[in-house]
mmCIF file of C-alpha atoms and ligand atoms in Angstrom:
data_model
loop_
_atom_site.group_PDB
_atom_site.id
_atom_site.type_symbol
_atom_site.label_atom_id
_atom_site.label_comp_id
_atom_site.label_asym_id
_atom_site.label_seq_id
_atom_site.Cartn_x
_atom_site.Cartn_y
_atom_site.Cartn_z
ATOM 1 C CA MET A 1 -0.038 -0.049 -0.225
ATOM 2 C CA SER A 2 1.049 3.163 -0.021
ATOM 3 C CA PHE A 3 1.042 6.087 2.900
ATOM 4 C CA THR A 4 2.331 9.819 2.121
ATOM 5 C CA ARG A 5 4.562 10.905 4.615
ATOM 6 C CA SER A 6 1.756 13.171 6.066
ATOM 7 C CA SER A 7 -0.252 10.179 6.493
ATOM 8 C CA TRP A 8 2.071 7.945 8.028
ATOM 9 C CA ILE A 9 2.591 10.703 10.696
ATOM 10 C CA SER A 10 -0.706 11.700 11.506
ATOM 11 C CA CYS A 11 -1.086 7.924 11.930
ATOM 12 C CA ILE A 12 1.748 7.488 14.545
ATOM 13 C CA ALA A 13 0.265 10.586 16.377
ATOM 14 C CA ALA A 14 -3.097 9.045 16.744
ATOM 15 C CA GLY A 15 -1.395 6.170 18.724
ATOM 16 C CA LEU A 16 -3.225 4.007 15.392
ATOM 17 C CA LEU A 17 -0.791 2.803 13.285
ATOM 18 C CA THR A 18 -1.978 -0.656 12.828
ATOM 19 C CA ALA A 19 -5.054 0.770 12.445
ATOM 20 C CA CYS A 20 -4.485 2.927 9.595
ATOM 21 C CA THR A 21 -6.116 2.137 5.589
ATOM 22 C CA SER A 22 -4.810 2.185 2.784
ATOM 23 C CA GLN A 23 -5.907 5.887 2.427
ATOM 24 C CA GLY A 24 -3.798 6.871 5.312
ATOM 25 C CA MET A 25 -6.994 7.251 7.925
ATOM 26 C CA PRO A 26 -7.606 5.823 10.776
ATOM 27 C CA GLU A 27 -9.808 3.110 11.893
ATOM 28 C CA SER A 28 -12.151 3.741 14.910
ATOM 29 C CA SER A 29 -10.360 0.273 15.689
ATOM 30 C CA SER A 30 -8.108 -2.310 13.761
ATOM 31 C CA HIS A 31 -11.194 -4.529 12.986
ATOM 32 C CA GLY A 32 -13.153 -1.444 11.389
ATOM 33 C CA LEU A 33 -13.294 -3.557 7.851
ATOM 34 C CA PRO A 34 -14.459 -7.535 7.608
ATOM 35 C CA GLY A 35 -11.535 -9.132 6.954
ATOM 36 C CA SER A 36 -8.759 -6.920 8.620
ATOM 37 C CA ASN A 37 -6.176 -7.522 11.029
ATOM 38 C CA PRO A 38 -6.319 -9.050 13.749
ATOM 39 C CA LEU A 39 -9.860 -11.636 12.810
ATOM 40 C CA PHE A 40 -10.845 -11.687 16.392
ATOM 41 C CA SER A 41 -11.087 -9.024 19.064
ATOM 42 C CA GLU A 42 -13.027 -10.799 21.465
ATOM 43 C CA VAL A 43 -10.591 -13.655 22.723
ATOM 44 C CA PHE A 44 -6.996 -14.156 22.043
ATOM 45 C CA THR A 45 -6.440 -16.917 19.782
ATOM 46 C CA ALA A 46 -3.104 -19.418 18.315
ATOM 47 C CA ASP A 47 -2.652 -22.017 16.267
ATOM 48 C CA PRO A 48 -4.791 -21.192 13.087
ATOM 49 C CA ALA A 49 -6.011 -24.360 11.161
ATOM 50 C CA PRO A 50 -7.974 -23.787 8.703
ATOM 51 C CA MET A 51 -10.174 -26.663 6.940
ATOM 52 C CA VAL A 52 -12.877 -25.919 3.772
ATOM 53 C CA HIS A 53 -16.279 -27.983 4.213
ATOM 54 C CA ASP A 54 -19.550 -27.766 2.141
ATOM 55 C CA GLY A 55 -19.219 -24.051 1.305
ATOM 56 C CA ARG A 56 -17.515 -23.024 4.728
ATOM 57 C CA VAL A 57 -14.312 -21.940 6.110
ATOM 58 C CA TYR A 58 -13.720 -23.438 9.621
ATOM 59 C CA LEU A 59 -10.469 -22.207 11.468
ATOM 60 C CA TYR A 60 -9.553 -24.005 14.553
ATOM 61 C CA VAL A 61 -7.745 -22.234 16.984
ATOM 62 C CA GLY A 62 -6.170 -22.359 20.829
ATOM 63 C CA HIS A 63 -8.103 -20.376 23.253
ATOM 64 C CA ASP A 64 -5.124 -18.352 24.979
ATOM 65 C CA GLU A 65 -6.128 -16.991 28.303
ATOM 66 C CA ALA A 66 -2.784 -16.505 29.636
ATOM 67 C CA GLY A 67 -2.461 -13.936 32.909
ATOM 68 C CA THR A 68 -0.239 -11.528 33.153
ATOM 69 C CA ASP A 69 2.037 -14.041 35.491
ATOM 70 C CA GLN A 70 1.869 -17.332 33.064
ATOM 71 C CA MET A 71 3.848 -18.398 29.903
ATOM 72 C CA PHE A 72 0.948 -20.038 28.659
ATOM 73 C CA ASN A 73 -2.628 -20.918 29.610
ATOM 74 C CA ILE A 74 -4.727 -22.547 26.915
ATOM 75 C CA THR A 75 -7.940 -24.750 28.355
ATOM 76 C CA GLU A 76 -9.735 -25.512 24.644
ATOM 77 C CA TRP A 77 -9.571 -25.350 21.197
ATOM 78 C CA LEU A 78 -11.977 -22.463 19.092
ATOM 79 C CA VAL A 79 -13.858 -22.888 16.192
ATOM 80 C CA PHE A 80 -14.966 -20.449 14.181
ATOM 81 C CA SER A 81 -16.934 -20.190 10.621
ATOM 82 C CA SER A 82 -16.828 -18.217 7.100
ATOM 83 C CA ASP A 83 -18.865 -18.321 3.949
ATOM 84 C CA ASP A 84 -16.950 -15.609 2.662
ATOM 85 C CA MET A 85 -14.085 -15.203 5.066
ATOM 86 C CA ARG A 86 -14.460 -11.921 6.280
ATOM 87 C CA HIS A 87 -17.839 -12.410 8.486
ATOM 88 C CA TRP A 88 -16.639 -15.075 10.837
ATOM 89 C CA THR A 89 -19.255 -16.351 13.111
ATOM 90 C CA ALA A 90 -18.036 -17.617 16.667
ATOM 91 C CA HIS A 91 -18.946 -21.639 17.693
ATOM 92 C CA GLY A 92 -17.061 -21.835 20.641
ATOM 93 C CA PRO A 93 -15.081 -24.855 22.399
ATOM 94 C CA VAL A 94 -14.654 -27.553 20.237
ATOM 95 C CA MET A 95 -12.987 -29.950 23.162
ATOM 96 C CA LYS A 96 -10.669 -29.060 25.641
ATOM 97 C CA PRO A 97 -7.427 -31.622 26.539
ATOM 98 C CA THR A 98 -8.907 -33.511 29.744
ATOM 99 C CA ASP A 99 -11.605 -34.976 27.423
ATOM 100 C CA PHE A 100 -9.170 -37.447 26.366
ATOM 101 C CA ALA A 101 -8.604 -39.358 29.680
ATOM 102 C CA TRP A 102 -5.282 -39.720 29.805
ATOM 103 C CA ALA A 103 -3.824 -36.191 29.084
ATOM 104 C CA SER A 104 -3.811 -33.505 31.700
ATOM 105 C CA ARG A 105 -4.258 -30.072 30.330
ATOM 106 C CA ASP A 106 -2.198 -27.666 27.429
ATOM 107 C CA ALA A 107 -4.617 -27.111 24.251
ATOM 108 C CA TRP A 108 -1.779 -26.709 22.184
ATOM 109 C CA ALA A 109 -1.757 -26.591 18.164
ATOM 110 C CA SER A 110 -4.753 -28.976 16.322
ATOM 111 C CA GLU A 111 -5.741 -29.564 12.611
ATOM 112 C CA VAL A 112 -8.993 -30.974 11.630
ATOM 113 C CA GLU A 113 -9.788 -33.293 8.680
ATOM 114 C CA GLU A 114 -12.065 -34.889 6.978
ATOM 115 C CA LYS A 115 -12.939 -38.032 5.769
ATOM 116 C CA ASP A 116 -16.451 -40.034 4.274
ATOM 117 C CA GLY A 117 -17.944 -37.446 6.128
ATOM 118 C CA ARG A 118 -16.038 -37.340 9.433
ATOM 119 C CA PHE A 119 -14.158 -35.106 11.107
ATOM 120 C CA TYR A 120 -10.926 -35.705 13.007
ATOM 121 C CA LEU A 121 -9.387 -33.589 15.131
ATOM 122 C CA TYR A 122 -5.835 -33.757 15.841
ATOM 123 C CA ALA A 123 -4.258 -32.139 18.835
ATOM 124 C CA THR A 124 -1.151 -31.307 20.661
ATOM 125 C CA VAL A 125 -1.710 -32.107 24.609
ATOM 126 C CA GLU A 126 -0.218 -32.592 28.020
ATOM 127 C CA HIS A 127 -0.021 -36.424 28.657
ATOM 128 C CA ASP A 128 -0.570 -37.872 32.239
ATOM 129 C CA SER A 129 2.444 -38.912 34.659
ATOM 130 C CA THR A 130 2.308 -42.715 32.831
ATOM 131 C CA ASP A 131 3.989 -40.944 30.128
ATOM 132 C CA PRO A 132 4.934 -37.433 30.700
ATOM 133 C CA GLY A 133 5.696 -34.943 28.106
ATOM 134 C CA LYS A 134 3.112 -33.397 25.437
ATOM 135 C CA ALA A 135 1.220 -36.075 23.518
ATOM 136 C CA ILE A 136 -0.850 -35.987 20.092
ATOM 137 C CA GLY A 137 -4.196 -37.589 20.687
ATOM 138 C CA VAL A 138 -6.997 -37.057 17.907
ATOM 139 C CA ALA A 139 -10.833 -37.245 18.428
ATOM 140 C CA VAL A 140 -13.808 -37.226 16.023
ATOM 141 C CA SER A 141 -17.196 -35.860 15.463
ATOM 142 C CA ASP A 142 -19.956 -36.042 13.143
ATOM 143 C CA SER A 143 -19.829 -32.230 12.376
ATOM 144 C CA PRO A 144 -16.805 -29.536 11.665
ATOM 145 C CA THR A 145 -18.462 -28.056 15.304
ATOM 146 C CA GLY A 146 -17.886 -30.477 17.297
ATOM 147 C CA PRO A 147 -18.178 -31.553 20.061
ATOM 148 C CA PHE A 148 -15.259 -34.248 19.332
ATOM 149 C CA VAL A 149 -14.440 -37.131 21.337
ATOM 150 C CA ASP A 150 -11.563 -39.013 21.399
ATOM 151 C CA ALA A 151 -11.260 -41.697 18.787
ATOM 152 C CA ARG A 152 -8.571 -44.509 20.266
ATOM 153 C CA GLY A 153 -8.841 -43.778 24.059
ATOM 154 C CA SER A 154 -5.003 -43.374 23.984
ATOM 155 C CA ALA A 155 -2.527 -40.979 22.778
ATOM 156 C CA LEU A 156 -2.096 -41.622 18.966
ATOM 157 C CA ILE A 157 1.676 -40.442 19.649
ATOM 158 C CA ARG A 158 3.216 -40.320 22.958
ATOM 159 C CA ASN A 159 6.422 -38.922 24.279
ATOM 160 C CA SER A 160 8.622 -42.452 24.595
ATOM 161 C CA MET A 161 7.548 -43.313 21.162
ATOM 162 C CA THR A 162 10.320 -40.788 19.727
ATOM 163 C CA LYS A 163 13.452 -39.976 21.147
ATOM 164 C CA MET A 164 15.681 -37.989 19.064
ATOM 165 C CA ALA A 165 14.872 -34.914 20.766
ATOM 166 C CA ALA A 166 16.540 -34.276 24.334
ATOM 167 C CA HIS A 167 13.000 -32.787 25.662
ATOM 168 C CA SER A 168 9.938 -34.048 26.465
ATOM 169 C CA TRP A 169 7.830 -31.361 24.138
ATOM 170 C CA ASP A 170 9.167 -32.633 21.168
ATOM 171 C CA ASP A 171 5.601 -34.517 20.010
ATOM 172 C CA ILE A 172 3.748 -31.081 19.391
ATOM 173 C CA ASP A 173 2.027 -29.814 16.323
ATOM 174 C CA PRO A 174 0.605 -32.180 14.317
ATOM 175 C CA THR A 175 -0.742 -31.560 10.706
ATOM 176 C CA VAL A 176 -1.966 -33.987 8.416
ATOM 177 C CA PHE A 177 -1.581 -34.392 5.070
ATOM 178 C CA GLN A 178 -4.705 -36.179 2.795
ATOM 179 C CA ASP A 179 -3.262 -36.567 -1.353
ATOM 180 C CA ASP A 180 -5.184 -37.300 -3.899
ATOM 181 C CA ASP A 181 -4.679 -41.016 -3.528
ATOM 182 C CA GLY A 182 -6.431 -40.394 -0.740
ATOM 183 C CA THR A 183 -3.253 -41.727 1.540
ATOM 184 C CA ALA A 184 -2.954 -39.878 4.757
ATOM 185 C CA TRP A 185 0.414 -38.532 6.285
ATOM 186 C CA LEU A 186 0.780 -36.940 9.698
ATOM 187 C CA TYR A 187 3.801 -34.733 10.393
ATOM 188 C CA TRP A 188 4.780 -33.261 13.809
ATOM 189 C CA GLY A 189 7.408 -32.426 16.299
ATOM 190 C CA ASN A 190 9.732 -29.352 18.156
ATOM 191 C CA GLN A 191 13.112 -29.151 16.694
ATOM 192 C CA ILE A 192 12.953 -32.748 14.966
ATOM 193 C CA LEU A 193 10.068 -33.011 12.085
ATOM 194 C CA TYR A 194 8.644 -36.255 12.025
ATOM 195 C CA TYR A 195 6.159 -38.105 10.142
ATOM 196 C CA ALA A 196 4.572 -41.150 9.647
ATOM 197 C CA LYS A 197 2.131 -42.107 7.560
ATOM 198 C CA LEU A 198 -1.582 -42.630 8.382
ATOM 199 C CA ALA A 199 -4.163 -46.073 8.376
ATOM 200 C CA PRO A 200 -7.061 -45.978 6.626
ATOM 201 C CA ASN A 201 -8.833 -44.990 9.785
ATOM 202 C CA MET A 202 -7.214 -41.956 10.415
ATOM 203 C CA ILE A 203 -6.597 -42.396 14.151
ATOM 204 C CA GLU A 204 -3.503 -45.789 13.897
ATOM 205 C CA LEU A 205 -0.031 -45.225 12.518
ATOM 206 C CA ASP A 206 0.419 -47.119 8.807
ATOM 207 C CA GLY A 207 4.388 -47.142 9.281
ATOM 208 C CA PRO A 208 7.244 -46.581 10.999
ATOM 209 C CA ILE A 209 8.054 -42.857 12.462
ATOM 210 C CA GLN A 210 10.795 -41.083 10.074
ATOM 211 C CA THR A 211 12.523 -37.499 10.504
ATOM 212 C CA LEU A 212 12.869 -34.712 7.692
ATOM 213 C CA ASP A 213 15.823 -32.914 8.295
ATOM 214 C CA LEU A 214 14.308 -29.161 6.915
ATOM 215 C CA ALA A 215 17.201 -26.821 8.592
ATOM 216 C CA PRO A 216 16.427 -24.779 10.492
ATOM 217 C CA TYR A 217 13.375 -26.364 11.274
ATOM 218 C CA GLU A 218 11.556 -25.489 14.722
ATOM 219 C CA GLU A 219 7.852 -26.956 14.741
ATOM 220 C CA GLY A 220 4.294 -26.261 13.356
ATOM 221 C CA PRO A 221 4.635 -27.553 10.054
ATOM 222 C CA TRP A 222 1.984 -27.484 7.652
ATOM 223 C CA ILE A 223 1.391 -29.202 4.276
ATOM 224 C CA HIS A 224 -0.641 -27.926 0.765
ATOM 225 C CA LYS A 225 -0.637 -29.437 -2.820
ATOM 226 C CA HIS A 226 -0.936 -26.683 -5.353
ATOM 227 C CA ASP A 227 -0.247 -27.595 -9.738
ATOM 228 C CA GLY A 228 1.293 -30.872 -8.954
ATOM 229 C CA THR A 229 3.987 -29.172 -6.146
ATOM 230 C CA TYR A 230 4.146 -29.921 -2.286
ATOM 231 C CA TYR A 231 4.479 -27.015 0.276
ATOM 232 C CA LEU A 232 5.979 -27.826 3.642
ATOM 233 C CA MET A 233 5.552 -24.609 5.556
ATOM 234 C CA TYR A 234 6.778 -24.471 9.079
ATOM 235 C CA ALA A 235 7.916 -22.057 11.914
ATOM 236 C CA ALA A 236 12.230 -21.895 11.576
ATOM 237 C CA ILE A 237 14.165 -19.623 13.365
ATOM 238 C CA ASP A 238 17.169 -17.769 11.489
ATOM 239 C CA ARG A 239 18.717 -15.786 14.105
ATOM 240 C CA SER A 240 20.353 -14.099 11.808
ATOM 241 C CA VAL A 241 16.798 -12.713 10.879
ATOM 242 C CA SER A 242 15.478 -12.687 14.410
ATOM 243 C CA ASP A 243 15.394 -14.768 17.699
ATOM 244 C CA ASN A 244 11.892 -14.986 16.799
ATOM 245 C CA GLU A 245 10.437 -17.693 14.995
ATOM 246 C CA GLN A 246 9.875 -16.983 10.936
ATOM 247 C CA ILE A 247 7.347 -18.967 8.538
ATOM 248 C CA HIS A 248 10.185 -21.095 6.283
ATOM 249 C CA TYR A 249 8.893 -23.419 3.669
ATOM 250 C CA ALA A 250 10.276 -26.348 1.573
ATOM 251 C CA THR A 251 8.759 -27.548 -1.721
ATOM 252 C CA ALA A 252 8.575 -31.263 -3.611
ATOM 253 C CA PRO A 253 7.829 -33.443 -6.166
ATOM 254 C CA SER A 254 5.832 -35.764 -4.680
ATOM 255 C CA ILE A 255 4.968 -36.005 -0.278
ATOM 256 C CA THR A 256 7.643 -38.409 0.106
ATOM 257 C CA GLY A 257 10.380 -35.603 -1.609
ATOM 258 C CA PRO A 258 12.681 -34.656 -2.297
ATOM 259 C CA TRP A 259 12.474 -31.620 -0.077
ATOM 260 C CA THR A 260 14.034 -28.313 -1.208
ATOM 261 C CA LEU A 261 14.535 -25.473 1.073
ATOM 262 C CA ARG A 262 12.836 -22.514 -0.313
ATOM 263 C CA GLY A 263 13.945 -19.747 2.839
ATOM 264 C CA MET A 264 11.850 -17.452 4.281
ATOM 265 C CA LEU A 265 7.992 -17.023 3.096
ATOM 266 C CA THR A 266 7.454 -14.422 6.146
ATOM 267 C CA GLY A 267 9.334 -13.172 8.872
ATOM 268 C CA PRO A 268 8.741 -12.785 12.812
ATOM 269 C CA GLY A 269 5.076 -11.838 14.286
ATOM 270 C CA GLU A 270 4.633 -8.685 15.499
ATOM 271 C CA ASN A 271 5.541 -9.269 19.410
ATOM 272 C CA SER A 272 5.756 -12.815 19.042
ATOM 273 C CA PHE A 273 8.215 -15.301 19.969
ATOM 274 C CA THR A 274 5.896 -17.860 18.273
ATOM 275 C CA ILE A 275 3.962 -17.913 14.260
ATOM 276 C CA HIS A 276 2.152 -20.880 13.122
ATOM 277 C CA PRO A 277 1.219 -21.400 9.165
ATOM 278 C CA GLY A 278 -2.304 -22.699 8.170
ATOM 279 C CA THR A 279 -3.187 -22.455 4.136
ATOM 280 C CA VAL A 280 -6.160 -23.505 2.996
ATOM 281 C CA GLU A 281 -7.985 -22.550 -0.733
ATOM 282 C CA PHE A 282 -11.300 -21.398 -0.555
ATOM 283 C CA GLU A 283 -12.992 -20.261 -3.803
ATOM 284 C CA GLY A 284 -9.896 -20.693 -6.086
ATOM 285 C CA GLN A 285 -8.302 -17.622 -3.548
ATOM 286 C CA TRP A 286 -5.303 -19.413 -1.604
ATOM 287 C CA TYR A 287 -4.948 -17.823 2.037
ATOM 288 C CA PHE A 288 -2.024 -17.638 4.960
ATOM 289 C CA PHE A 289 -3.158 -17.617 8.389
ATOM 290 C CA TYR A 290 -0.985 -17.140 11.297
ATOM 291 C CA HIS A 291 -0.236 -15.606 14.857
ATOM 292 C CA ASP A 292 1.199 -12.605 16.314
ATOM 293 C CA ALA A 293 0.627 -10.787 20.264
ATOM 294 C CA SER A 294 0.190 -7.262 18.563
ATOM 295 C CA GLN A 295 -3.588 -6.750 20.051
ATOM 296 C CA SER A 296 -4.832 -5.397 23.456
ATOM 297 C CA ILE A 297 -7.725 -7.048 24.587
ATOM 298 C CA ASP A 298 -9.919 -5.799 27.813
ATOM 299 C CA GLY A 299 -6.363 -3.627 28.679
ATOM 300 C CA LEU A 300 -4.161 -7.032 28.125
ATOM 301 C CA GLU A 301 -1.591 -6.609 26.592
ATOM 302 C CA GLY A 302 -0.596 -9.318 23.674
ATOM 303 C CA ALA A 303 2.368 -11.333 25.206
ATOM 304 C CA ILE A 304 3.534 -15.142 24.339
ATOM 305 C CA GLY A 305 0.226 -16.831 25.279
ATOM 306 C CA ARG A 306 -1.631 -14.241 24.551
ATOM 307 C CA ARG A 307 -2.033 -14.552 20.924
ATOM 308 C CA SER A 308 -4.050 -13.430 18.130
ATOM 309 C CA VAL A 309 -4.813 -14.575 14.929
ATOM 310 C CA ARG A 310 -4.722 -12.902 11.394
ATOM 311 C CA VAL A 311 -4.614 -13.926 7.764
ATOM 312 C CA GLU A 312 -3.472 -12.545 4.561
ATOM 313 C CA TYR A 313 -3.706 -14.023 0.474
ATOM 314 C CA LEU A 314 -1.014 -16.827 -0.797
ATOM 315 C CA TYR A 315 0.363 -16.040 -3.940
ATOM 316 C CA HIS A 316 2.152 -19.245 -5.634
ATOM 317 C CA ASN A 317 4.092 -18.461 -8.734
ATOM 318 C CA ALA A 318 4.523 -20.339 -11.708
ATOM 319 C CA ASP A 319 8.293 -21.902 -11.225
ATOM 320 C CA GLY A 320 6.405 -23.447 -8.194
ATOM 321 C CA THR A 321 7.407 -20.862 -5.377
ATOM 322 C CA LEU A 322 5.503 -19.062 -3.311
ATOM 323 C CA GLN A 323 5.846 -15.296 -2.965
ATOM 324 C CA MET A 324 6.891 -13.899 0.021
ATOM 325 C CA VAL A 325 3.928 -12.536 2.934
ATOM 326 C CA ALA A 326 3.200 -9.177 4.218
ATOM 327 C CA GLN A 327 1.589 -9.090 7.349
ATOM 328 C CA THR A 328 -0.411 -6.278 6.945
ATOM 329 C CA PRO A 329 -3.189 -4.348 9.010
ATOM 330 C CA GLU A 330 -5.605 -4.785 6.162
ATOM 331 C CA GLY A 331 -5.401 -8.121 5.251
ATOM 332 C CA ILE A 332 -7.804 -9.405 3.249
ATOM 333 C CA SER A 333 -10.067 -6.576 3.681
ATOM 334 C CA ILE A 334 -8.757 -5.174 0.246
ATOM 335 C CA PRO A 335 -9.525 -6.912 -3.089
ATOM 336 C CA PRO A 336 -6.986 -9.709 -3.799
ATOM 337 C CA ARG A 337 -4.394 -9.187 -6.868
ATOM 338 C CA LEU A 338 -5.535 -10.379 -10.059
ATOM 339 C CA SER A 339 -2.633 -11.430 -11.698
ATOM 340 C CA SER A 340 -0.109 -13.918 -9.063
ATOM 341 C CA ASN A 341 2.710 -11.348 -10.505
ATOM 342 C CA PRO A 342 3.901 -8.966 -7.779
HETATM 343 CA CA1 LIG B 1 9.267 -38.050 22.448
#
């Protein structure tokens, strides 16, 4: 967007820099235009996972509730839905970690996948003392808005099943990719990127746990396919850029690789150590969801455990790469470009 120097100054003077529109005038709030960022101003939200079903986009998030003395306090997963990507309906919580009888707390990153009319929620939680550390559960529902119930009665991935990391929270951030032939793959991991084939029932592994080296991988994988190319995004830490996470990506001609590192897609989220990608194609347009911690709600400032979900357009280049994503206040309240060319 183009700002004049005077409009920038008036925005800054108004203390509403993030609320300035492309006309350079401050809005009454940063949520004045549907599709502007951040998307939700009533609650803190993190780790966005979008899914399209029956003409609607469903967006699953963790409900950040950290107090001023807490790093994280995430007690439930929420879902929002929209039929135009700009006006969202809040459906409330779909599940909480203790709905898994074997889990104790921590509604960390999740994702929902549909198969054969049922919806599978893959979610990070803290396992109970029988296998301490983070674990991945899978729950199922007949509706995208839940409620979801444990599909197994046990964790799909427990900390003791993976031993490459020296810490107990390596088994986080599940993402499931279903290929055109119906094969489903589970990717996850902090510092180590693990993956395994899922069984057709979507609730068991169907092969060994393998690893993928995509340095500087940190966490938060997300996969999509476009025009025959596979895109694997992830949160990375390149300290020459920032000590806060950035989004990097890799591409491959098949889900089993070989993967080519493509570098940074977008830089750190404002005021946020973490960032987390989620992409979706809806009515012919691609979107990139992420979070930062720039928003204050009810006097509580954004923080590592008080994040806000945002969205931007995502553009694929003809050569199979992606265009860098700029993190903007206007988000998708403005029309997408008609051409993929910058
Ligand atoms: Ca482990």
